[in-house]
PDB file of C-alpha atoms and ligand atoms in Angstrom:
ATOM      1  CA  MET A   1      13.697  -5.205  -6.056  1.00 64.00           C
ATOM      2  CA  SER A   2      15.193  -8.634  -5.659  1.00 67.00           C
ATOM      3  CA  TYR A   3      15.607 -10.243  -9.154  1.00 73.00           C
ATOM      4  CA  ASP A   4      14.410 -13.864  -8.193  1.00 93.00           C
ATOM      5  CA  CYS A   5      11.681 -12.641  -5.712  1.00 98.00           C
ATOM      6  CA  LEU A   6       7.872 -13.757  -6.496  1.00 98.00           C
ATOM      7  CA  PHE A   7       6.795 -10.964  -4.545  1.00 98.00           C
ATOM      8  CA  CYS A   8       8.724  -8.155  -6.171  1.00 98.00           C
ATOM      9  CA  LYS A   9       7.508  -9.487  -9.622  1.00 97.00           C
ATOM     10  CA  ILE A  10       3.731  -9.241  -8.423  1.00 98.00           C
ATOM     11  CA  ALA A  11       4.261  -5.906  -6.889  1.00 98.00           C
ATOM     12  CA  GLU A  12       5.751  -4.976 -10.532  1.00 97.00           C
ATOM     13  CA  GLY A  13       2.804  -6.675 -12.326  1.00 97.00           C
ATOM     14  CA  LYS A  14       5.189  -9.157 -13.880  1.00 97.00           C
ATOM     15  CA  ILE A  15       3.379 -12.067 -12.355  1.00 97.00           C
ATOM     16  CA  SER A  16      -0.319 -11.866 -12.288  1.00 98.00           C
ATOM     17  CA  SER A  17      -2.369 -11.364  -9.036  1.00 98.00           C
ATOM     18  CA  TYR A  18      -5.673 -10.567  -7.992  1.00 98.00           C
ATOM     19  CA  LYS A  19      -5.131  -6.886  -7.110  1.00 98.00           C
ATOM     20  CA  ILE A  20      -7.075  -5.351  -3.906  1.00 98.00           C
ATOM     21  CA  TYR A  21      -5.125  -2.179  -3.124  1.00 98.00           C
ATOM     22  CA  GLU A  22      -1.845  -0.405  -4.399  1.00 98.00           C
ATOM     23  CA  ASP A  23      -0.302   2.938  -3.683  1.00 98.00           C
ATOM     24  CA  GLU A  24       3.406   4.092  -4.010  1.00 98.00           C
ATOM     25  CA  GLU A  25       4.792   1.844  -1.190  1.00 98.00           C
ATOM     26  CA  VAL A  26       2.505  -1.154  -0.747  1.00 98.00           C
ATOM     27  CA  PHE A  27       0.669  -3.739  -2.966  1.00 98.00           C
ATOM     28  CA  ALA A  28      -2.061  -6.055  -1.711  1.00 98.00           C
ATOM     29  CA  PHE A  29      -3.360  -8.926  -3.565  1.00 98.00           C
ATOM     30  CA  MET A  30      -5.604 -12.356  -2.719  1.00 98.00           C
ATOM     31  CA  ASP A  31      -3.789 -15.149  -1.398  1.00 98.00           C
ATOM     32  CA  ILE A  32      -3.529 -17.955  -3.803  1.00 98.00           C
ATOM     33  CA  ASN A  33      -4.162 -20.568  -1.402  1.00 98.00           C
ATOM     34  CA  PRO A  34      -6.552 -18.938   1.100  1.00 98.00           C
ATOM     35  CA  GLN A  35      -6.875 -19.983   4.574  1.00 98.00           C
ATOM     36  CA  ALA A  36     -10.110 -17.949   5.301  1.00 98.00           C
ATOM     37  CA  PRO A  37     -12.993 -16.833   3.561  1.00 98.00           C
ATOM     38  CA  VAL A  38     -11.044 -13.609   2.636  1.00 98.00           C
ATOM     39  CA  HIS A  39      -7.214 -13.815   2.816  1.00 98.00           C
ATOM     40  CA  ILE A  40      -5.147 -11.042   1.549  1.00 99.00           C
ATOM     41  CA  VAL A  41      -1.401 -10.799   1.373  1.00 99.00           C
ATOM     42  CA  ILE A  42      -0.001  -6.986   1.725  1.00 99.00           C
ATOM     43  CA  ILE A  43       3.426  -6.275   0.943  1.00 98.00           C
ATOM     44  CA  PRO A  44       5.907  -3.260   0.693  1.00 98.00           C
ATOM     45  CA  LYS A  45       7.247  -2.681  -2.784  1.00 98.00           C
ATOM     46  CA  LYS A  46      10.856  -2.486  -1.254  1.00 97.00           C
ATOM     47  CA  HIS A  47      12.191  -5.749  -0.905  1.00 97.00           C
ATOM     48  CA  ILE A  48      12.822  -6.801   2.574  1.00 97.00           C
ATOM     49  CA  ASN A  49      13.438 -10.273   3.423  1.00 97.00           C
ATOM     50  CA  GLY A  50      11.552 -10.424   6.362  1.00 98.00           C
ATOM     51  CA  LEU A  51      11.028  -9.106   9.928  1.00 98.00           C
ATOM     52  CA  ASP A  52      14.010 -10.510  11.182  1.00 98.00           C
ATOM     53  CA  ASN A  53      15.715  -8.233   8.829  1.00 97.00           C
ATOM     54  CA  VAL A  54      14.331  -4.619   9.229  1.00 97.00           C
ATOM     55  CA  PHE A  55      15.772  -1.198  10.065  1.00 97.00           C
ATOM     56  CA  TYR A  56      14.519   2.001  11.585  1.00 97.00           C
ATOM     57  CA  GLU A  57      14.350   3.120   8.004  1.00 97.00           C
ATOM     58  CA  ASP A  58      11.540   0.536   7.270  1.00 98.00           C
ATOM     59  CA  GLU A  59       9.396   1.824  10.339  1.00 98.00           C
ATOM     60  CA  GLN A  60       7.040   4.174   7.861  1.00 98.00           C
ATOM     61  CA  VAL A  61       6.289   1.617   5.409  1.00 98.00           C
ATOM     62  CA  LEU A  62       5.783  -1.222   8.059  1.00 98.00           C
ATOM     63  CA  GLY A  63       3.525   1.285  10.043  1.00 98.00           C
ATOM     64  CA  HIS A  64       1.653   2.328   6.604  1.00 98.00           C
ATOM     65  CA  ILE A  65       0.831  -1.445   6.126  1.00 98.00           C
ATOM     66  CA  GLN A  66      -1.090  -1.638   9.145  1.00 98.00           C
ATOM     67  CA  VAL A  67      -3.145   1.294   8.212  1.00 98.00           C
ATOM     68  CA  VAL A  68      -3.503  -0.222   4.985  1.00 98.00           C
ATOM     69  CA  ALA A  69      -5.007  -3.242   6.235  1.00 98.00           C
ATOM     70  CA  ALA A  70      -7.654  -1.504   8.360  1.00 98.00           C
ATOM     71  CA  LYS A  71      -8.605   0.419   5.372  1.00 98.00           C
ATOM     72  CA  ILE A  72      -8.778  -2.726   3.225  1.00 98.00           C
ATOM     73  CA  ALA A  73     -10.618  -4.542   6.180  1.00 98.00           C
ATOM     74  CA  LYS A  74     -13.405  -2.000   6.174  1.00 98.00           C
ATOM     75  CA  GLN A  75     -14.202  -2.752   2.435  1.00 98.00           C
ATOM     76  CA  PHE A  76     -15.098  -6.150   3.205  1.00 98.00           C
ATOM     77  CA  PRO A  77     -18.308  -7.049   5.043  1.00 98.00           C
ATOM     78  CA  GLU A  78     -16.742 -10.422   6.082  1.00 98.00           C
ATOM     79  CA  MET A  79     -14.349  -8.356   8.418  1.00 98.00           C
ATOM     80  CA  LYS A  80     -16.740  -6.158  10.171  1.00 98.00           C
ATOM     81  CA  ASN A  81     -16.568  -8.265  13.317  1.00 98.00           C
ATOM     82  CA  GLY A  82     -13.062  -8.350  13.269  1.00 98.00           C
ATOM     83  CA  PHE A  83      -9.997  -9.981  11.308  1.00 98.00           C
ATOM     84  CA  ARG A  84      -6.402 -11.246  12.092  1.00 98.00           C
ATOM     85  CA  VAL A  85      -3.165  -9.444  10.478  1.00 98.00           C
ATOM     86  CA  ILE A  86      -0.340 -12.142  10.532  1.00 98.00           C
ATOM     87  CA  ASN A  87       3.438 -11.945   9.876  1.00 98.00           C
ATOM     88  CA  ASN A  88       5.350 -15.309   9.659  1.00 98.00           C
ATOM     89  CA  CYS A  89       8.821 -14.780  10.157  1.00 98.00           C
ATOM     90  CA  GLY A  90      11.660 -17.358   9.436  1.00 98.00           C
ATOM     91  CA  GLU A  91      11.677 -20.933   9.271  1.00 97.00           C
ATOM     92  CA  ASN A  92      10.196 -21.620  12.804  1.00 97.00           C
ATOM     93  CA  GLY A  93       7.503 -18.902  11.816  1.00 98.00           C
ATOM     94  CA  GLY A  94       6.507 -20.506   8.607  1.00 97.00           C
ATOM     95  CA  GLN A  95       7.681 -18.141   6.288  1.00 98.00           C
ATOM     96  CA  THR A  96       7.890 -19.462   2.797  1.00 98.00           C
ATOM     97  CA  ILE A  97       8.174 -16.398   0.711  1.00 98.00           C
ATOM     98  CA  PHE A  98      10.974 -14.395   1.576  1.00 98.00           C
ATOM     99  CA  HIS A  99       9.766 -10.893   0.855  1.00 98.00           C
ATOM    100  CA  ILE A 100       8.182  -9.476   4.086  1.00 98.00           C
ATOM    101  CA  HIS A 101       4.322  -9.763   3.950  1.00 98.00           C
ATOM    102  CA  TYR A 102       1.314  -9.394   6.200  1.00 98.00           C
ATOM    103  CA  HIS A 103      -1.425 -11.847   5.789  1.00 98.00           C
ATOM    104  CA  LEU A 104      -5.091 -10.115   6.224  1.00 99.00           C
ATOM    105  CA  LEU A 105      -7.442 -12.877   7.245  1.00 98.00           C
ATOM    106  CA  GLY A 106     -11.392 -12.517   7.847  1.00 98.00           C
ATOM    107  CA  GLY A 107     -14.719 -14.219   7.286  1.00 98.00           C
ATOM    108  CA  ARG A 108     -14.252 -16.944  10.062  1.00 98.00           C
ATOM    109  CA  VAL A 109     -13.445 -16.944  13.829  1.00 98.00           C
ATOM    110  CA  PHE A 110      -9.783 -17.482  14.618  1.00 98.00           C
ATOM    111  CA  SER A 111      -8.490 -19.663  17.432  1.00 97.00           C
ATOM    112  CA  TRP A 112      -5.712 -18.734  19.824  1.00 97.00           C
ATOM    113  CA  PRO A 113      -3.023 -19.648  20.369  1.00 96.00           C
ATOM    114  CA  PRO A 114      -2.392 -20.216  16.591  1.00 94.00           C
ATOM    115  CA  GLY A 115      -0.815 -23.441  15.234  1.00 86.00           C
TER     116      GLY A 115
HETATM  117  P1  LIG B   1       3.963 -17.367   4.011  1.00 54.13           P
HETATM  118  O1  LIG B   1       3.959 -18.915   4.264  1.00 54.13           O
HETATM  119  O2  LIG B   1       3.783 -16.384   5.392  1.00 54.13           O
HETATM  120  O3  LIG B   1       5.499 -16.993   3.673  1.00 54.13           O
HETATM  121  O4  LIG B   1       3.089 -16.794   3.248  1.00 54.13           O
HETATM  122  C1  LIG B   1       3.291 -16.920   1.878  1.00 54.13           C
HETATM  123  C2  LIG B   1       1.981 -16.833   1.231  1.00 54.13           C
HETATM  124  O5  LIG B   1       2.034 -16.361  -0.117  1.00 54.13           O
HETATM  125  C3  LIG B   1       1.198 -18.146   1.284  1.00 54.13           C
HETATM  126  O6  LIG B   1      -0.252 -17.977   1.770  1.00 54.13           O
HETATM  127  C4  LIG B   1       0.945 -18.252  -0.457  1.00 54.13           C
HETATM  128  O7  LIG B   1      -0.316 -19.178  -0.358  1.00 54.13           O
HETATM  129  C5  LIG B   1       0.877 -17.012  -0.903  1.00 54.13           C
HETATM  130  N1  LIG B   1       1.457 -17.489  -2.328  1.00 54.13           N
HETATM  131  C6  LIG B   1       2.311 -17.779  -2.716  1.00 54.13           C
HETATM  132  N2  LIG B   1       2.464 -17.463  -4.104  1.00 54.13           N
HETATM  133  C7  LIG B   1       1.467 -16.712  -4.140  1.00 54.13           C
HETATM  134  C8  LIG B   1       0.794 -15.998  -5.470  1.00 54.13           C
HETATM  135  N3  LIG B   1       1.501 -16.176  -6.927  1.00 54.13           N
HETATM  136  N4  LIG B   1      -0.084 -15.341  -5.409  1.00 54.13           N
HETATM  137  C9  LIG B   1      -0.777 -14.943  -4.305  1.00 54.13           C
HETATM  138  N5  LIG B   1      -0.379 -15.579  -3.112  1.00 54.13           N
HETATM  139  C10 LIG B   1       0.445 -16.303  -3.224  1.00 54.13           C
HETATM  140 ZN1  LIG B   2      10.917  -9.132  -3.101  1.00 54.13          ZN
END
């Protein structure tokens, strides 16, 4: 854990969130500023700064997050026709919280390329 990290504190329950899913490795919660009818943030409990700071030892948990995203998506009728999973990395990628996280978005049609 990183002492000044908002998402570490959310995963530990020290800051409240609308929890959607939790297991030993992963925590998922509703985004506070949703960009779609359903907007969920999925994080590893382990503190990792971002996708530009991962190692082979992180493969398992990062792969697990994708399986969790698919599992959560199945629980929301809004995502039955598809959904989007996004990682924003670094300044140019639009990352604002430096604990790696994946956005799971659904309930509308998403354009391509993204903005
Ligand atoms: P990013 O811009 O990719 O770093 O995404 C950070 C996300 O965290 C944004 O979508 C924020 O709305 C979301 N966020 C920030 N603080 C909270 C919070 N306390 N609870 C839930 N989501 C949050
Ligand atoms: Zn953290």
